[in-house]
Tab-separated table of C-alpha atoms in Angstrom:
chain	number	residue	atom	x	y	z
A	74	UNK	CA	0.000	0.000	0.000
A	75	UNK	CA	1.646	3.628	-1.097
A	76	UNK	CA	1.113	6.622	1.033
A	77	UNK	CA	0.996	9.757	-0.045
A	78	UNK	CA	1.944	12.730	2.266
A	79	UNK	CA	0.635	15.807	1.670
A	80	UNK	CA	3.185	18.394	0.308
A	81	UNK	CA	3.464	22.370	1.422
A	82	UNK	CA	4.336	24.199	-2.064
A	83	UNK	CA	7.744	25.910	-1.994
A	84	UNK	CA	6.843	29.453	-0.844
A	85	UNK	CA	3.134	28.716	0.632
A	86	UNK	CA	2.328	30.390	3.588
A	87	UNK	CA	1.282	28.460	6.987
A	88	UNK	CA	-1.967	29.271	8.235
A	89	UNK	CA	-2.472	31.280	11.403
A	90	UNK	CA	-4.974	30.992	13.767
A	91	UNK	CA	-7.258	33.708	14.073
A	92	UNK	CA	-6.312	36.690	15.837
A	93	UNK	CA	-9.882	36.243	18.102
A	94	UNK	CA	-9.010	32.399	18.971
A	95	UNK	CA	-7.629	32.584	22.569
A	96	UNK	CA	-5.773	29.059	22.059
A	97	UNK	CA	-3.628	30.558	19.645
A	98	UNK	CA	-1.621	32.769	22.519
A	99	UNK	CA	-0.886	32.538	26.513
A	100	UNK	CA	-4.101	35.082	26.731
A	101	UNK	CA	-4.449	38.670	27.995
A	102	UNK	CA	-4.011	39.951	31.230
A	103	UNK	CA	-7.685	40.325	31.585
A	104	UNK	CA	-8.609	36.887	30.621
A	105	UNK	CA	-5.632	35.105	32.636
A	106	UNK	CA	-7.381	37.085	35.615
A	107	UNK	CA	-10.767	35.683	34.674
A	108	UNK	CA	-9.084	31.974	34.551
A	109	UNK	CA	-7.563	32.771	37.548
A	110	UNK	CA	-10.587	33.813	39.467
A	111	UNK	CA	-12.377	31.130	37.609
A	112	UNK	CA	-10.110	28.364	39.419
A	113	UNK	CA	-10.198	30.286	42.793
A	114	UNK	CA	-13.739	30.954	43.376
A	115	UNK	CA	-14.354	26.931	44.171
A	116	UNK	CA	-11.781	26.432	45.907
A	117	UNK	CA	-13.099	29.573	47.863
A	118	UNK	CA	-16.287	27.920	48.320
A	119	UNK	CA	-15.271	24.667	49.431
A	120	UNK	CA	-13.007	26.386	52.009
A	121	UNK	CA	-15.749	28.371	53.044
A	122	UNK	CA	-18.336	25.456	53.362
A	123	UNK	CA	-15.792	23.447	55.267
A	124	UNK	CA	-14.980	25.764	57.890
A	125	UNK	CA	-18.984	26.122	58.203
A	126	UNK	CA	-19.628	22.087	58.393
A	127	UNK	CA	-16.796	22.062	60.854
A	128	UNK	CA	-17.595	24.289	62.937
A	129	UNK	CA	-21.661	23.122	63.036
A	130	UNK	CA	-20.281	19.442	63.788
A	131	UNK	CA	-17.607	20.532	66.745
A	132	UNK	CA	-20.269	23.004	68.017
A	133	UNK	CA	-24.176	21.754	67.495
A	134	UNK	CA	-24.080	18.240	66.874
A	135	UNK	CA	-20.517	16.570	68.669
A	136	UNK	CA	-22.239	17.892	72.151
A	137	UNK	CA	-24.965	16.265	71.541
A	138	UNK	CA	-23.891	13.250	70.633
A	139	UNK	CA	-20.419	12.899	72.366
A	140	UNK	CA	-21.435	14.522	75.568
A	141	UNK	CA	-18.822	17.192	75.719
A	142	UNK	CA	-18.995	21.018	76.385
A	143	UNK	CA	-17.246	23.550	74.688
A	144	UNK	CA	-16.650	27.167	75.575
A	145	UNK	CA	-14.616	30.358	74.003
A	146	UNK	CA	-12.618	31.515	76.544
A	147	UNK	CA	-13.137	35.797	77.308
A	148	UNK	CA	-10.104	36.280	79.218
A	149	UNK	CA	-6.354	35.536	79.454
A	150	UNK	CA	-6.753	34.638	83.239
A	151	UNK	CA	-5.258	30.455	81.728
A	152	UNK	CA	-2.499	32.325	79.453
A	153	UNK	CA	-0.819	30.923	77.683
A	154	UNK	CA	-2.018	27.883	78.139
A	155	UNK	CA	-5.508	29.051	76.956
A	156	UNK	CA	-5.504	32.562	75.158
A	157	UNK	CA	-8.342	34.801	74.624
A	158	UNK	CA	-10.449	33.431	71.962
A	159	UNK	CA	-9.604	29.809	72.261
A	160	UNK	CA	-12.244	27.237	72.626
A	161	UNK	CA	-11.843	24.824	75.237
A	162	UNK	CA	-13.196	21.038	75.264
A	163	UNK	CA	-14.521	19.928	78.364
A	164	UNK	CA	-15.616	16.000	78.868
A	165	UNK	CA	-17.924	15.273	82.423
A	166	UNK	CA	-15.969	13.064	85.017
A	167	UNK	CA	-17.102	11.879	88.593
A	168	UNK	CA	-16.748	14.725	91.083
A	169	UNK	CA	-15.260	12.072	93.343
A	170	UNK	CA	-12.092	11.597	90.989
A	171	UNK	CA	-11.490	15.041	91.503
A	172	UNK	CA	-7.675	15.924	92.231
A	173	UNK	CA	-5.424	19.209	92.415
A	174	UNK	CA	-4.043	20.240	88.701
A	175	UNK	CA	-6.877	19.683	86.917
A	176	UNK	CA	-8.500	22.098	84.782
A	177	UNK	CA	-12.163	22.624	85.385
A	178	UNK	CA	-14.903	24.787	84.416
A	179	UNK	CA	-17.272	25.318	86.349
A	180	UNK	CA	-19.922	28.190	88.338
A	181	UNK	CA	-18.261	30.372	90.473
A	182	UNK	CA	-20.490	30.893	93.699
A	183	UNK	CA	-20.357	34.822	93.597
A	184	UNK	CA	-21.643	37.763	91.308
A	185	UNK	CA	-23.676	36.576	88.208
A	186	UNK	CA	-22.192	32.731	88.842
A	187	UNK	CA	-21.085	32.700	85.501
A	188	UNK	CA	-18.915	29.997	84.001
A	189	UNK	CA	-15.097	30.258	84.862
A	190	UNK	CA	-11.969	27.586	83.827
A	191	UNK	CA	-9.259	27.578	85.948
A	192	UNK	CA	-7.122	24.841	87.264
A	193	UNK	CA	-7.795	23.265	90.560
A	194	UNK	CA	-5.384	23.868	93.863
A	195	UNK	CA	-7.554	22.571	96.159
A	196	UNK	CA	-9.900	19.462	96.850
A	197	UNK	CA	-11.873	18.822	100.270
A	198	UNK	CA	-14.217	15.757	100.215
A	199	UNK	CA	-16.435	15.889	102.955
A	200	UNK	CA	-17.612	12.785	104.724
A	201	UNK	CA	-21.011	13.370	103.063
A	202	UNK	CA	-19.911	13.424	99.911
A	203	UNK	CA	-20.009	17.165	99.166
A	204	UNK	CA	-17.263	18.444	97.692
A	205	UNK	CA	-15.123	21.904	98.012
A	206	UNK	CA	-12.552	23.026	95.680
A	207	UNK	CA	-10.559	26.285	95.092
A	208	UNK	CA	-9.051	27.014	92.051
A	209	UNK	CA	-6.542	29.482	90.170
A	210	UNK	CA	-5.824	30.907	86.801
A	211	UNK	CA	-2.516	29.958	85.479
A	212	UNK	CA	-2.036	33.841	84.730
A	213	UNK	CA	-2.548	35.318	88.164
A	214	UNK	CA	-0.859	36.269	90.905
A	215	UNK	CA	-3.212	34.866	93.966
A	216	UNK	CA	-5.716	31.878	94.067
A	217	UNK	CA	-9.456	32.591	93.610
A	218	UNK	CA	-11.260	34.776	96.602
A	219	UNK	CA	-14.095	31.868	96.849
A	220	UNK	CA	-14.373	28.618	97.614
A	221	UNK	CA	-16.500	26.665	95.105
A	222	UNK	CA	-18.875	23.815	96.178
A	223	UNK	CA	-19.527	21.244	93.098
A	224	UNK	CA	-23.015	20.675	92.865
A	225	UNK	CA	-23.972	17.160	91.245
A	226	UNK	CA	-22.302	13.772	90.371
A	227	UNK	CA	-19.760	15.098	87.729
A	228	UNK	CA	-17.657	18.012	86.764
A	229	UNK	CA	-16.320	19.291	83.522
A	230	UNK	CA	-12.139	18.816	83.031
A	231	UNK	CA	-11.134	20.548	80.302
A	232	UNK	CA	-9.203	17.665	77.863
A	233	UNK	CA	-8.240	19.843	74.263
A	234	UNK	CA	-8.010	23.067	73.010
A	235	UNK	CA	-9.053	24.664	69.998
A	236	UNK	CA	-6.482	28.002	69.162
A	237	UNK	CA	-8.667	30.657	67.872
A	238	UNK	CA	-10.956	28.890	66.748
A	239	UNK	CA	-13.564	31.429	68.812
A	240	UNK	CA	-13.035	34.296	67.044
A	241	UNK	CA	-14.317	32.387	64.377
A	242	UNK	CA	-17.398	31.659	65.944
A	243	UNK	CA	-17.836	35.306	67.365
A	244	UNK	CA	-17.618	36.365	63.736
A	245	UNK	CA	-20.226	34.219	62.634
A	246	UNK	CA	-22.510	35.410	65.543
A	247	UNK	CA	-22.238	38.674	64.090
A	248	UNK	CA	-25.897	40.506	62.617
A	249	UNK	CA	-23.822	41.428	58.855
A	250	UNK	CA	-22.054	37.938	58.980
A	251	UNK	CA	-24.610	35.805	59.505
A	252	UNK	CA	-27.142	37.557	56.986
A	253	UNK	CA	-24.210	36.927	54.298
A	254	UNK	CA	-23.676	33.119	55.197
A	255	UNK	CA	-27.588	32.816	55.144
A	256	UNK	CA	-28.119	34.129	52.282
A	257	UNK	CA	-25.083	34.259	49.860
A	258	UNK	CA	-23.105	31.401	50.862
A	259	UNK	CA	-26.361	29.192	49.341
A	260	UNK	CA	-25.871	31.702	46.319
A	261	UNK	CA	-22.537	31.733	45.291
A	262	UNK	CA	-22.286	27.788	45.823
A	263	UNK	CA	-25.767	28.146	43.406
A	264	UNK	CA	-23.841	29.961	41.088
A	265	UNK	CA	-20.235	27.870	41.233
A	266	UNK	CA	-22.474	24.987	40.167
A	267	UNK	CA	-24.397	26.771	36.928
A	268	UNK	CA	-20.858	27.892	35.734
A	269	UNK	CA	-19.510	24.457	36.049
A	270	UNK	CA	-22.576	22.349	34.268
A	271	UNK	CA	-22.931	25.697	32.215
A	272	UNK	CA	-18.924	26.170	31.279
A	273	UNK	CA	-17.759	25.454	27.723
A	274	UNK	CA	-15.267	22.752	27.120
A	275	UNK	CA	-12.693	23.006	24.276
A	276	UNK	CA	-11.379	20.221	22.691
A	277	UNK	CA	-7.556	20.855	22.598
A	278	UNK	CA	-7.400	18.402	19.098
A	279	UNK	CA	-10.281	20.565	17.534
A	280	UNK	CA	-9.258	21.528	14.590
A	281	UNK	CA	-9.568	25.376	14.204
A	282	UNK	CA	-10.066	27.114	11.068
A	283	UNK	CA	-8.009	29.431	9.738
């Protein structure tokens, strides 16, 4: 069987691609942005989803369904061991296994009795089972001005930290934030998906015409 090649004339000219056919160069600065941007914006999403998922499953559901507590700490009173704005883990363990070192967060007994994690100087276990503790802030100079009584079977020990992780969740808290996660996050994952069921594909064998 003979083949025969085709032949380019002496002299013939070889066919350009048009000047409009973006294959035929690297692309302008405006449309490498656009390709760019095109490639970032889902990644953007995803990241953005992620964080969200994560943070609903460490916050709303692993409670719920792995007992623990978790709680952003306000104050540097546990630096720098804890630091303003980390989240701290706390699992429930029997009061009666209670000893000095342990990090605990708890009620204080005076003003508003609001939560407070410190670590644990003192234990007293009374003979009818009530127990006493008092407790200090890595950060500070003298030991709490109260002596807390544990009320219940268990108390929380604080077992992992999160590093700014509550910042985070302050931000989301936020009226502006939380408006633009209800509303445009669904939107701009909407959109992501049109443009990638929607986007042209280019055969890189296509023959173009000159």
């Amino acid at each position: 069987m003979t083949t025969v090649l085709p032949v380019r004339a002496p002299g013939a000219a070889t066919s350009l691609r048009p000047a409009g056919d973006e294959r035929s160069t690297a692309g302008s600065p405006a449309g490498r942005a656009r390709q760019m941007l095109g490639h970032l914006v889902p990644w953007l999403v995803r990241g953005a989803m992620g964080v969200a998922v994560l943070a609903f499953a460490v916050l709303a559901v692993g409670p719920h369904l792995l007992g623990y507590r978790t709680m952003t700490m306000l104050t540097a009173s546990m630096a720098p061991e804890i630091e303003p704005g980390d989240i701290t883990v706390a699992t429930p363990i029997d009061v009666t296994g209670l000893t000095e070192g342990m990090v605990i967060t708890y009620h204080m007994p005076v003003g508003d009795h609001s939560l407070v994690t410190h670590r644990v100087v003192s234990v007293d276990h009374a003979e009818d089972g009530s127990v006493t503790v008092q407790t200090k802030g890595d950060a500070n100079d003298a030991i709490d001005p109260w002596t807390a009584g544990l009320e219940g079977d268990t108390v929380y020990q604080v077992r992992a930290v999160i590093p700014e992780f509550g910042h985070l969740v302050q931000l989301l808290r936020t009226p502006v934030v939380s408006q633009v996660l209800l509303y445009g996050a669904p939107a701009l994952l909407a959109g992501w998906l049109l443009m990638t069921i929607w986007r042209p594909t280019h055969d890189e064998n296509e023959e173009v015409r000159p």
